[in-house]
Amino acid sequence: MAYNPRMSIIPNHQTQNRARKKEDEADAFMRLPDKEIVGCITDIGIPFSVADLQKPNPLQVQMIFEWFAELLLNATRETVEPAMRAAAEDICGEYSDVVPPDTRNLMGFYVSLRRLLLECGVADFSFNDLYKPSYDRLVKIFSYLINFVRFRESQTTVIDEHFNKAETTKARIESLYAENHDMEARLEEMKRTRRAREAQMREKTLRDEDLKKTLLDLRRNQERVAARLEEARLRKTALAARLEDRTAAKLATRQESAKLRPRR
């Protein structure tokens, strides 16, 4: 029997080299000249020079990143501060100030910035790019960011069109939701009305049953009274007949007695 060793899932050097080559080609294609990067950053109102790019200052770099994040995500260290403070209080309790607020907010801002750069095509953004930025890394990241902003501006009409469609759809959904809510309220009201009517019908049915029972009892009493009246009438008739017979017999007796009485 031939022995087939298990195939390794770790990419070989050739595959890794091909992937790295494609990544380098993409970086080279997206890379902008230093002066163009500096010009774009200066245009947004942040003083920046080629020397600043070649020997980056972390605070200045963080300020530039924050401008891009606010433009594209509406996210800054101030916007993430409430959530980060709540998270620190939830995890650390009374020791939430162990991590300085500035560091804490920068960590929260880093998460939003990393998500933005991932969308821009930078998959290897790290915290060192904020704390210990280097020339090569900044050129790459700024190039991707600026190209993304340019592409976004070139597609403003399409983006606005889709945004308007999304807003229309959202408004329609909200309208349908409101209509559905109103219909549910009406349905619930109809159910309540139906339950009330059913209760009234049950009450009416019970009253009708009681009335039927009462009428039936009255009819039976009426029949008993009628039977007693008929019995009394028959007894009266019989007594009248007996009285007539006795009266006639008495009259006949008197007549016979008169005949038998001697004459003077």
Short mmCIF file of C-alpha atoms in Angstrom, two decimals:
data_model
loop_
_atom_site.label_atom_id
_atom_site.label_comp_id
_atom_site.label_asym_id
_atom_site.label_seq_id
_atom_site.Cartn_x
_atom_site.Cartn_y
_atom_site.Cartn_z
CA MET A 1 0.00 0.00 0.00
CA ALA A 2 1.35 3.40 -0.95
CA TYR A 3 1.74 5.93 1.87
CA ASN A 4 0.46 9.44 1.14
CA PRO A 5 1.55 11.97 3.75
CA ARG A 6 -1.00 14.59 4.80
CA MET A 7 -0.81 17.72 2.69
CA SER A 8 0.13 20.82 4.66
CA ILE A 9 -2.37 23.69 4.77
CA ILE A 10 0.43 26.23 5.29
CA PRO A 11 1.09 28.13 2.02
CA ASN A 12 4.47 27.35 0.49
CA HIS A 13 7.09 30.01 -0.14
CA GLN A 14 6.17 30.28 -3.80
CA THR A 15 2.54 31.05 -2.99
CA GLN A 16 3.57 33.57 -0.34
CA ASN A 17 5.96 35.25 -2.76
CA ARG A 18 3.24 35.52 -5.43
CA ALA A 19 0.82 37.07 -2.92
CA ARG A 20 3.49 39.50 -1.70
CA LYS A 21 4.34 40.41 -5.29
CA LYS A 22 0.68 41.18 -6.08
CA GLU A 23 0.43 43.27 -2.92
CA ASP A 24 3.59 45.18 -3.81
CA GLU A 25 2.27 45.80 -7.32
CA ALA A 26 -1.01 47.13 -5.90
CA ASP A 27 0.89 49.38 -3.48
CA ALA A 28 3.09 50.66 -6.29
CA PHE A 29 0.04 51.37 -8.45
CA MET A 30 -1.70 53.29 -5.64
CA ARG A 31 1.44 55.11 -4.42
CA LEU A 32 1.41 58.88 -4.86
CA PRO A 33 4.43 61.18 -5.01
CA ASP A 34 5.47 62.79 -1.74
CA LYS A 35 4.68 66.30 -2.99
CA GLU A 36 1.20 65.26 -4.08
CA ILE A 37 0.48 63.71 -0.68
CA VAL A 38 1.80 66.81 1.09
CA GLY A 39 -0.25 69.07 -1.20
CA CYS A 40 -3.47 67.19 -0.51
CA ILE A 41 -2.94 67.30 3.26
CA THR A 42 -2.04 71.00 3.12
CA ASP A 43 -5.23 71.65 1.12
CA ILE A 44 -7.36 70.37 3.98
CA GLY A 45 -5.88 73.03 6.28
CA ILE A 46 -3.23 71.05 8.14
CA PRO A 47 0.34 72.46 7.82
CA PHE A 48 2.41 69.62 6.39
CA SER A 49 5.67 69.37 4.47
CA VAL A 50 7.78 66.74 2.76
CA ALA A 51 10.09 66.82 5.78
CA ASP A 52 7.08 66.10 8.03
CA LEU A 53 6.24 63.11 5.84
CA GLN A 54 9.79 61.78 5.87
CA LYS A 55 10.19 62.28 9.63
CA PRO A 56 6.62 61.95 10.92
CA ASN A 57 5.42 63.34 14.23
CA PRO A 58 2.86 60.97 15.92
CA LEU A 59 0.62 63.80 17.15
CA GLN A 60 0.53 65.43 13.72
CA VAL A 61 -0.13 62.09 12.03
CA GLN A 62 -2.96 61.33 14.47
CA MET A 63 -4.50 64.74 13.70
CA ILE A 64 -4.40 63.98 9.94
CA PHE A 65 -5.94 60.54 10.45
CA GLU A 66 -8.64 62.09 12.62
CA TRP A 67 -9.50 64.55 9.86
CA PHE A 68 -9.96 61.73 7.33
CA ALA A 69 -11.99 59.67 9.82
CA GLU A 70 -14.25 62.62 10.57
CA LEU A 71 -14.74 63.28 6.84
CA LEU A 72 -15.50 59.68 5.90
CA LEU A 73 -16.94 58.17 9.10
CA ASN A 74 -17.92 61.20 11.19
CA ALA A 75 -15.75 59.63 13.90
CA THR A 76 -13.26 61.39 16.18
CA ARG A 77 -11.75 60.72 19.57
CA GLU A 78 -14.51 62.87 21.05
CA THR A 79 -17.28 60.84 19.41
CA VAL A 80 -15.93 57.53 20.74
CA GLU A 81 -15.26 58.95 24.23
CA PRO A 82 -18.73 58.17 25.78
CA ALA A 83 -18.67 54.56 24.61
CA MET A 84 -15.08 54.02 25.71
CA ARG A 85 -15.76 55.61 29.12
CA ALA A 86 -18.82 53.40 29.62
CA ALA A 87 -16.84 50.31 28.61
CA ALA A 88 -14.02 51.19 31.02
CA GLU A 89 -16.48 51.75 33.88
CA ASP A 90 -18.22 48.47 33.07
CA ILE A 91 -14.99 46.45 32.97
CA CYS A 92 -12.82 48.22 35.58
CA GLY A 93 -15.49 49.66 37.86
CA GLU A 94 -14.00 52.17 40.29
CA TYR A 95 -10.56 51.64 38.71
CA SER A 96 -11.65 52.92 35.30
CA ASP A 97 -9.08 55.76 35.48
CA VAL A 98 -6.19 53.28 35.44
CA VAL A 99 -6.10 53.75 31.66
CA PRO A 100 -5.72 57.49 30.89
CA PRO A 101 -8.74 58.90 29.00
CA ASP A 102 -6.56 60.10 26.07
CA THR A 103 -5.09 56.61 25.58
CA ARG A 104 -8.50 55.02 26.01
CA ASN A 105 -10.11 57.28 23.42
CA LEU A 106 -7.21 56.76 21.01
CA MET A 107 -7.75 53.00 21.25
CA GLY A 108 -11.43 53.43 20.43
CA PHE A 109 -10.58 55.78 17.58
CA TYR A 110 -8.05 53.25 16.27
CA VAL A 111 -10.82 50.63 15.88
CA SER A 112 -12.91 53.00 13.73
CA LEU A 113 -9.84 54.08 11.73
CA ARG A 114 -8.77 50.48 11.10
CA ARG A 115 -12.24 49.68 9.77
CA LEU A 116 -12.04 52.70 7.45
CA LEU A 117 -8.59 51.77 6.13
CA LEU A 118 -9.70 48.20 5.57
CA GLU A 119 -12.41 49.59 3.27
CA CYS A 120 -9.77 51.73 1.55
CA GLY A 121 -7.60 48.67 0.84
CA VAL A 122 -5.11 48.85 3.72
CA ALA A 123 -5.45 45.51 5.52
CA ASP A 124 -2.32 45.73 7.67
CA PHE A 125 -2.96 48.97 9.58
CA SER A 126 -1.66 48.66 13.15
CA PHE A 127 -1.46 50.71 16.32
CA ASN A 128 2.21 51.43 15.58
CA ASP A 129 1.04 53.51 12.60
CA LEU A 130 -0.44 55.91 15.16
CA TYR A 131 2.24 55.78 17.85
CA LYS A 132 5.39 55.11 15.81
CA PRO A 133 4.61 56.10 12.20
CA SER A 134 7.26 55.54 9.54
CA TYR A 135 7.81 57.21 6.19
CA ASP A 136 7.10 54.14 4.02
CA ARG A 137 3.98 53.21 5.95
CA LEU A 138 2.58 56.75 5.86
CA VAL A 139 3.18 57.06 2.12
CA LYS A 140 1.27 53.83 1.55
CA ILE A 141 -1.61 54.66 3.93
CA PHE A 142 -1.99 58.28 2.82
CA SER A 143 -1.89 57.21 -0.84
CA TYR A 144 -4.73 54.74 -0.31
CA LEU A 145 -6.72 57.28 1.71
CA ILE A 146 -6.32 60.09 -0.83
CA ASN A 147 -7.18 57.80 -3.75
CA PHE A 148 -10.26 56.62 -1.88
CA VAL A 149 -11.38 60.21 -1.23
CA ARG A 150 -10.80 61.12 -4.88
CA PHE A 151 -12.78 58.10 -6.03
CA ARG A 152 -15.53 58.99 -3.59
CA GLU A 153 -15.68 62.56 -4.88
CA SER A 154 -15.74 61.35 -8.49
CA GLN A 155 -18.71 59.13 -7.64
CA THR A 156 -20.61 61.78 -5.72
CA THR A 157 -23.50 61.79 -8.20
CA VAL A 158 -23.84 58.01 -8.06
CA ILE A 159 -23.46 58.00 -4.28
CA ASP A 160 -26.07 60.75 -3.92
CA GLU A 161 -28.39 58.84 -6.24
CA HIS A 162 -28.05 55.67 -4.20
CA PHE A 163 -28.31 57.67 -1.00
CA ASN A 164 -31.52 59.29 -2.21
CA LYS A 165 -32.87 55.88 -3.19
CA ALA A 166 -31.90 54.57 0.21
CA GLU A 167 -33.59 57.54 1.88
CA THR A 168 -36.71 57.02 -0.26
CA THR A 169 -36.70 53.33 0.65
CA LYS A 170 -36.14 54.22 4.29
CA ALA A 171 -39.03 56.71 4.20
CA ARG A 172 -41.23 54.12 2.53
CA ILE A 173 -40.26 51.53 5.15
CA GLU A 174 -41.02 54.01 7.93
CA SER A 175 -44.34 54.85 6.26
CA LEU A 176 -45.22 51.16 5.92
CA TYR A 177 -44.13 50.59 9.50
CA ALA A 178 -46.38 53.44 10.66
CA GLU A 179 -49.26 52.09 8.56
CA ASN A 180 -48.65 48.62 9.92
CA HIS A 181 -48.59 50.02 13.45
CA ASP A 182 -51.87 51.85 12.82
CA MET A 183 -53.43 48.72 11.30
CA GLU A 184 -52.27 46.67 14.27
CA ALA A 185 -53.81 49.25 16.59
CA ARG A 186 -57.05 49.16 14.58
CA LEU A 187 -57.01 45.37 14.58
CA GLU A 188 -56.50 45.33 18.33
CA GLU A 189 -59.35 47.82 18.72
CA MET A 190 -61.55 45.61 16.51
CA LYS A 191 -60.60 42.60 18.62
CA ARG A 192 -61.52 44.50 21.79
CA THR A 193 -64.83 45.58 20.21
CA ARG A 194 -65.48 42.01 19.10
CA ARG A 195 -64.73 40.67 22.57
CA ALA A 196 -67.04 43.29 24.08
CA ARG A 197 -69.80 42.40 21.61
CA GLU A 198 -69.29 38.70 22.25
CA ALA A 199 -69.60 39.38 25.96
CA GLN A 200 -72.78 41.38 25.32
CA MET A 201 -74.12 38.57 23.11
CA ARG A 202 -73.34 36.00 25.81
CA GLU A 203 -75.07 38.20 28.37
CA LYS A 204 -78.04 38.66 26.04
CA THR A 205 -78.17 34.91 25.37
CA LEU A 206 -78.18 34.23 29.11
CA ARG A 207 -80.97 36.78 29.58
CA ASP A 208 -82.92 35.19 26.73
CA GLU A 209 -82.44 31.76 28.27
CA ASP A 210 -83.66 33.10 31.63
CA LEU A 211 -86.66 34.73 29.91
CA LYS A 212 -87.44 31.49 28.06
CA LYS A 213 -87.24 29.57 31.30
CA THR A 214 -89.48 32.12 33.02
CA LEU A 215 -91.99 32.03 30.15
CA LEU A 216 -91.96 28.24 30.22
CA ASP A 217 -92.64 28.28 33.95
CA LEU A 218 -95.44 30.82 33.42
CA ARG A 219 -96.95 28.65 30.67
CA ARG A 220 -96.85 25.60 32.88
CA ASN A 221 -98.45 27.55 35.72
CA GLN A 222 -101.04 28.85 33.27
CA GLU A 223 -101.78 25.32 32.11
CA ARG A 224 -102.10 24.14 35.72
CA VAL A 225 -104.44 27.05 36.50
CA ALA A 226 -106.47 26.33 33.37
CA ALA A 227 -106.71 22.65 34.34
CA ARG A 228 -107.89 23.61 37.83
CA LEU A 229 -110.40 26.07 36.34
CA GLU A 230 -111.68 23.35 34.01
CA GLU A 231 -111.96 20.96 36.96
CA ALA A 232 -113.83 23.59 38.96
CA ARG A 233 -116.15 24.28 36.03
CA LEU A 234 -116.90 20.59 35.70
CA ARG A 235 -117.53 20.30 39.43
CA LYS A 236 -119.79 23.37 39.25
CA THR A 237 -121.72 21.87 36.39
CA ALA A 238 -122.06 18.57 38.26
CA LEU A 239 -123.18 20.36 41.44
CA ALA A 240 -125.67 22.45 39.48
CA ALA A 241 -127.08 19.31 37.92
CA ARG A 242 -127.37 17.63 41.33
CA LEU A 243 -129.03 20.76 42.71
CA GLU A 244 -131.54 20.77 39.88
CA ASP A 245 -132.22 17.07 40.43
CA ARG A 246 -132.72 17.59 44.16
CA THR A 247 -134.92 20.62 43.56
CA ALA A 248 -137.04 18.69 41.09
CA ALA A 249 -137.27 15.71 43.44
CA LYS A 250 -138.24 18.00 46.32
CA LEU A 251 -140.91 19.66 44.20
CA ALA A 252 -142.28 16.26 43.13
CA THR A 253 -142.29 15.09 46.72
CA ARG A 254 -144.24 18.16 47.76
CA GLN A 255 -146.75 17.56 45.00
CA GLU A 256 -147.18 13.93 45.98
CA SER A 257 -147.52 14.91 49.62
CA ALA A 258 -150.24 17.43 48.72
CA LYS A 259 -152.20 14.79 46.89
CA LEU A 260 -152.04 12.43 49.82
CA ARG A 261 -153.11 15.04 52.38
CA PRO A 262 -156.82 14.54 53.38
CA ARG A 263 -159.34 17.11 52.21
CA ARG A 264 -161.66 18.92 54.69
#
